[in-house]
């Protein structure tokens, strides 16, 4: 089996995934299983090279990677070699023939956030999401739910790693609503830095 680690998380998440895979193999007593670990460098080229290398070394199954674009690319390469992939992306669109997901899907996560906020009486929503595949899926689901349930929505997007300008814009919009903060629900990774009195739930920044 080939397992992928992402360079950007190699110090924590990548090592945790590797440890979990080694523990699973050991506990299963699977003496005939060889674990091949590859670093995809969190890039498409890295994912492509890692998949090709793992398959060349005889991997029968690829576990990983984490992020949607890389899962799609690895799935494409593995499919051509008739090998299955189990990815960890939260983007349901990455699933395909031979590519399976073991993760919490974004749509379900957003549904739970909205349901939880509604149970607290929140009707006005402000959302902050990254400009990537994860953010697109999350916002599409969020907007769809808001339309169905008659919720008020303000949305700002940001380049991953640079949320500050979008936070300021969203803060300005919310301040103009002139409603009690008890009615507000802000869906964002870091909005608490600006308005800590507003009810907060995290949309996250994963892929």
Short mmCIF file of C-alpha atoms in Angstrom, two decimals:
data_model
loop_
_atom_site.label_atom_id
_atom_site.label_comp_id
_atom_site.label_asym_id
_atom_site.label_seq_id
_atom_site.Cartn_x
_atom_site.Cartn_y
_atom_site.Cartn_z
CA UNK A 1 0.00 0.00 0.00
CA UNK A 2 1.23 3.46 -0.81
CA UNK A 3 0.56 6.28 1.67
CA UNK A 4 0.97 10.00 0.98
CA UNK A 5 2.24 12.69 3.35
CA UNK A 6 1.78 16.40 2.62
CA UNK A 7 4.92 18.50 3.00
CA UNK A 8 3.18 21.45 4.62
CA UNK A 9 1.89 19.24 7.45
CA UNK A 10 4.78 16.77 7.60
CA UNK A 11 5.74 17.83 11.13
CA UNK A 12 2.34 17.00 12.55
CA UNK A 13 -0.46 15.67 10.39
CA UNK A 14 1.72 13.77 7.95
CA UNK A 15 3.60 12.04 10.74
CA UNK A 16 0.34 11.26 12.53
CA UNK A 17 -1.04 9.60 9.38
CA UNK A 18 2.11 7.57 8.95
CA UNK A 19 2.03 6.47 12.58
CA UNK A 20 -1.63 5.49 12.26
CA UNK A 21 -0.94 3.43 9.14
CA UNK A 22 2.00 1.64 10.76
CA UNK A 23 -0.07 0.94 13.88
CA UNK A 24 -2.96 -0.45 11.81
CA UNK A 25 -0.63 -2.78 9.94
CA UNK A 26 1.00 -3.94 13.19
CA UNK A 27 -2.30 -4.52 15.01
CA UNK A 28 -3.71 -6.46 12.07
CA UNK A 29 -0.68 -8.73 12.14
CA UNK A 30 -0.41 -8.20 8.42
CA UNK A 31 3.11 -9.49 7.82
CA UNK A 32 2.52 -9.54 4.08
CA UNK A 33 1.70 -5.81 3.85
CA UNK A 34 4.46 -3.43 2.82
CA UNK A 35 3.81 0.24 3.60
CA UNK A 36 5.34 2.64 1.07
CA UNK A 37 5.32 6.28 2.18
CA UNK A 38 5.60 9.09 -0.38
CA UNK A 39 5.63 12.87 0.07
CA UNK A 40 3.40 14.65 -2.47
CA UNK A 41 4.88 18.05 -1.50
CA UNK A 42 1.32 19.44 -1.42
CA UNK A 43 1.54 20.11 -5.16
CA UNK A 44 0.02 18.54 -8.27
CA UNK A 45 3.44 17.69 -9.67
CA UNK A 46 4.44 16.18 -6.36
CA UNK A 47 1.25 14.13 -6.20
CA UNK A 48 1.75 12.92 -9.76
CA UNK A 49 5.35 11.89 -9.14
CA UNK A 50 4.52 10.27 -5.80
CA UNK A 51 1.71 8.21 -7.34
CA UNK A 52 3.86 7.11 -10.26
CA UNK A 53 6.70 6.19 -7.91
CA UNK A 54 4.43 4.23 -5.55
CA UNK A 55 2.87 2.30 -8.42
CA UNK A 56 6.30 1.59 -9.91
CA UNK A 57 7.30 0.09 -6.55
CA UNK A 58 4.30 -2.22 -6.66
CA UNK A 59 1.64 -0.46 -4.58
CA UNK A 60 -1.72 -2.24 -4.88
CA UNK A 61 -3.62 0.50 -3.04
CA UNK A 62 -2.92 4.21 -2.51
CA UNK A 63 -4.08 5.81 0.75
CA UNK A 64 -4.20 9.60 0.53
CA UNK A 65 -3.47 12.34 -0.28
CA UNK A 66 -5.28 14.99 1.77
CA UNK A 67 -6.19 17.82 -0.60
CA UNK A 68 -8.80 17.75 -3.36
CA UNK A 69 -6.63 18.63 -6.41
CA UNK A 70 -4.04 16.06 -5.42
CA UNK A 71 -6.66 13.36 -4.79
CA UNK A 72 -8.07 13.95 -8.29
CA UNK A 73 -4.63 13.73 -9.88
CA UNK A 74 -3.61 10.62 -7.97
CA UNK A 75 -6.98 9.03 -8.75
CA UNK A 76 -6.46 9.66 -12.46
CA UNK A 77 -3.03 8.03 -12.44
CA UNK A 78 -4.08 5.09 -10.26
CA UNK A 79 -7.19 4.47 -12.39
CA UNK A 80 -5.01 4.03 -15.47
CA UNK A 81 -3.06 1.40 -13.55
CA UNK A 82 -6.27 -0.23 -12.26
CA UNK A 83 -5.37 0.54 -8.65
CA UNK A 84 -7.80 1.95 -6.06
CA UNK A 85 -7.29 5.16 -4.07
CA UNK A 86 -8.66 6.08 -0.63
CA UNK A 87 -8.32 9.84 -0.27
CA UNK A 88 -8.92 12.13 2.70
CA UNK A 89 -10.35 15.14 0.87
CA UNK A 90 -13.53 16.70 2.23
CA UNK A 91 -14.64 17.57 -1.32
CA UNK A 92 -17.18 14.98 -2.53
CA UNK A 93 -16.43 15.87 -6.17
CA UNK A 94 -13.04 14.14 -5.89
CA UNK A 95 -14.71 10.74 -5.58
CA UNK A 96 -14.80 8.77 -8.83
CA UNK A 97 -14.54 5.24 -10.16
CA UNK A 98 -11.81 3.65 -8.11
CA UNK A 99 -11.32 6.74 -5.93
CA UNK A 100 -13.00 6.61 -2.53
CA UNK A 101 -13.12 9.09 0.34
CA UNK A 102 -12.57 8.54 4.04
CA UNK A 103 -13.40 11.97 5.48
CA UNK A 104 -16.02 14.36 6.78
CA UNK A 105 -17.66 15.86 3.70
CA UNK A 106 -17.91 19.64 3.51
CA UNK A 107 -21.64 19.62 2.72
CA UNK A 108 -22.46 17.66 5.87
CA UNK A 109 -20.26 19.94 7.92
CA UNK A 110 -21.99 23.08 6.62
CA UNK A 111 -25.42 21.53 7.19
CA UNK A 112 -24.56 20.86 10.82
CA UNK A 113 -23.23 24.39 11.33
CA UNK A 114 -26.42 25.96 9.96
CA UNK A 115 -28.69 23.61 11.91
CA UNK A 116 -26.77 24.32 15.12
CA UNK A 117 -26.93 28.09 14.59
CA UNK A 118 -30.64 27.95 13.81
CA UNK A 119 -31.22 25.99 17.02
CA UNK A 120 -29.68 28.97 18.83
CA UNK A 121 -32.06 31.38 17.11
CA UNK A 122 -29.58 32.76 14.59
CA UNK A 123 -31.05 34.08 11.33
CA UNK A 124 -28.40 36.44 9.96
CA UNK A 125 -25.28 34.75 8.64
CA UNK A 126 -21.90 36.08 7.55
CA UNK A 127 -19.48 33.65 5.93
CA UNK A 128 -15.75 33.84 5.29
CA UNK A 129 -14.23 31.12 3.11
CA UNK A 130 -10.97 30.47 1.24
CA UNK A 131 -10.76 30.80 -2.55
CA UNK A 132 -10.12 27.15 -3.29
CA UNK A 133 -12.08 23.97 -4.05
CA UNK A 134 -12.98 23.48 -0.40
CA UNK A 135 -14.25 27.04 -0.06
CA UNK A 136 -16.29 26.74 -3.27
CA UNK A 137 -18.08 23.60 -2.10
CA UNK A 138 -18.68 25.02 1.37
CA UNK A 139 -20.07 28.34 0.13
CA UNK A 140 -22.29 26.69 -2.50
CA UNK A 141 -23.86 24.50 0.16
CA UNK A 142 -24.14 27.43 2.55
CA UNK A 143 -25.89 29.65 -0.02
CA UNK A 144 -28.24 26.84 -1.03
CA UNK A 145 -29.27 26.26 2.59
CA UNK A 146 -29.70 29.98 3.19
CA UNK A 147 -32.02 30.27 0.19
CA UNK A 148 -34.13 27.31 1.28
CA UNK A 149 -34.48 28.58 4.84
CA UNK A 150 -34.84 32.29 4.18
CA UNK A 151 -31.64 33.34 5.94
CA UNK A 152 -29.82 36.63 5.49
CA UNK A 153 -26.29 36.12 4.19
CA UNK A 154 -23.11 38.13 3.65
CA UNK A 155 -20.10 36.38 2.08
CA UNK A 156 -16.44 37.28 1.66
CA UNK A 157 -13.74 35.13 0.08
CA UNK A 158 -9.99 35.30 0.63
CA UNK A 159 -6.78 33.88 -0.73
CA UNK A 160 -5.64 31.06 1.59
CA UNK A 161 -3.31 32.49 4.21
CA UNK A 162 -4.48 36.07 3.71
CA UNK A 163 -7.86 36.41 5.40
CA UNK A 164 -7.29 39.84 7.01
CA UNK A 165 -8.68 42.06 4.17
CA UNK A 166 -11.79 39.89 3.83
CA UNK A 167 -12.32 39.93 7.58
CA UNK A 168 -12.30 43.74 7.59
CA UNK A 169 -14.79 43.89 4.69
CA UNK A 170 -17.08 41.41 6.36
CA UNK A 171 -16.87 43.27 9.66
CA UNK A 172 -17.92 46.48 7.90
CA UNK A 173 -20.89 44.80 6.25
CA UNK A 174 -22.08 43.16 9.47
CA UNK A 175 -21.78 46.44 11.39
CA UNK A 176 -24.26 48.02 8.97
CA UNK A 177 -26.97 45.48 9.69
CA UNK A 178 -28.04 47.45 12.79
CA UNK A 179 -29.40 44.39 14.50
CA UNK A 180 -28.73 42.78 17.82
CA UNK A 181 -25.60 40.65 17.82
CA UNK A 182 -27.77 37.94 19.34
CA UNK A 183 -29.17 37.35 15.85
CA UNK A 184 -25.79 37.05 14.14
CA UNK A 185 -23.89 33.90 13.26
CA UNK A 186 -20.47 34.37 11.72
CA UNK A 187 -19.06 31.36 9.90
CA UNK A 188 -15.34 31.93 9.70
CA UNK A 189 -11.89 30.67 10.76
CA UNK A 190 -10.80 33.87 12.48
CA UNK A 191 -13.61 36.44 12.73
CA UNK A 192 -13.43 36.39 16.52
CA UNK A 193 -10.38 38.65 16.25
CA UNK A 194 -12.62 41.43 14.95
CA UNK A 195 -15.96 41.05 16.74
CA UNK A 196 -15.69 38.65 19.69
CA UNK A 197 -19.26 39.42 20.83
CA UNK A 198 -20.83 37.77 17.76
CA UNK A 199 -21.78 34.10 17.86
CA UNK A 200 -19.05 32.15 16.09
CA UNK A 201 -18.73 28.80 14.36
CA UNK A 202 -15.76 27.71 12.26
CA UNK A 203 -16.05 26.96 8.56
CA UNK A 204 -12.44 25.93 8.51
CA UNK A 205 -9.63 26.06 6.00
CA UNK A 206 -9.08 22.40 5.09
CA UNK A 207 -9.13 20.86 1.67
#
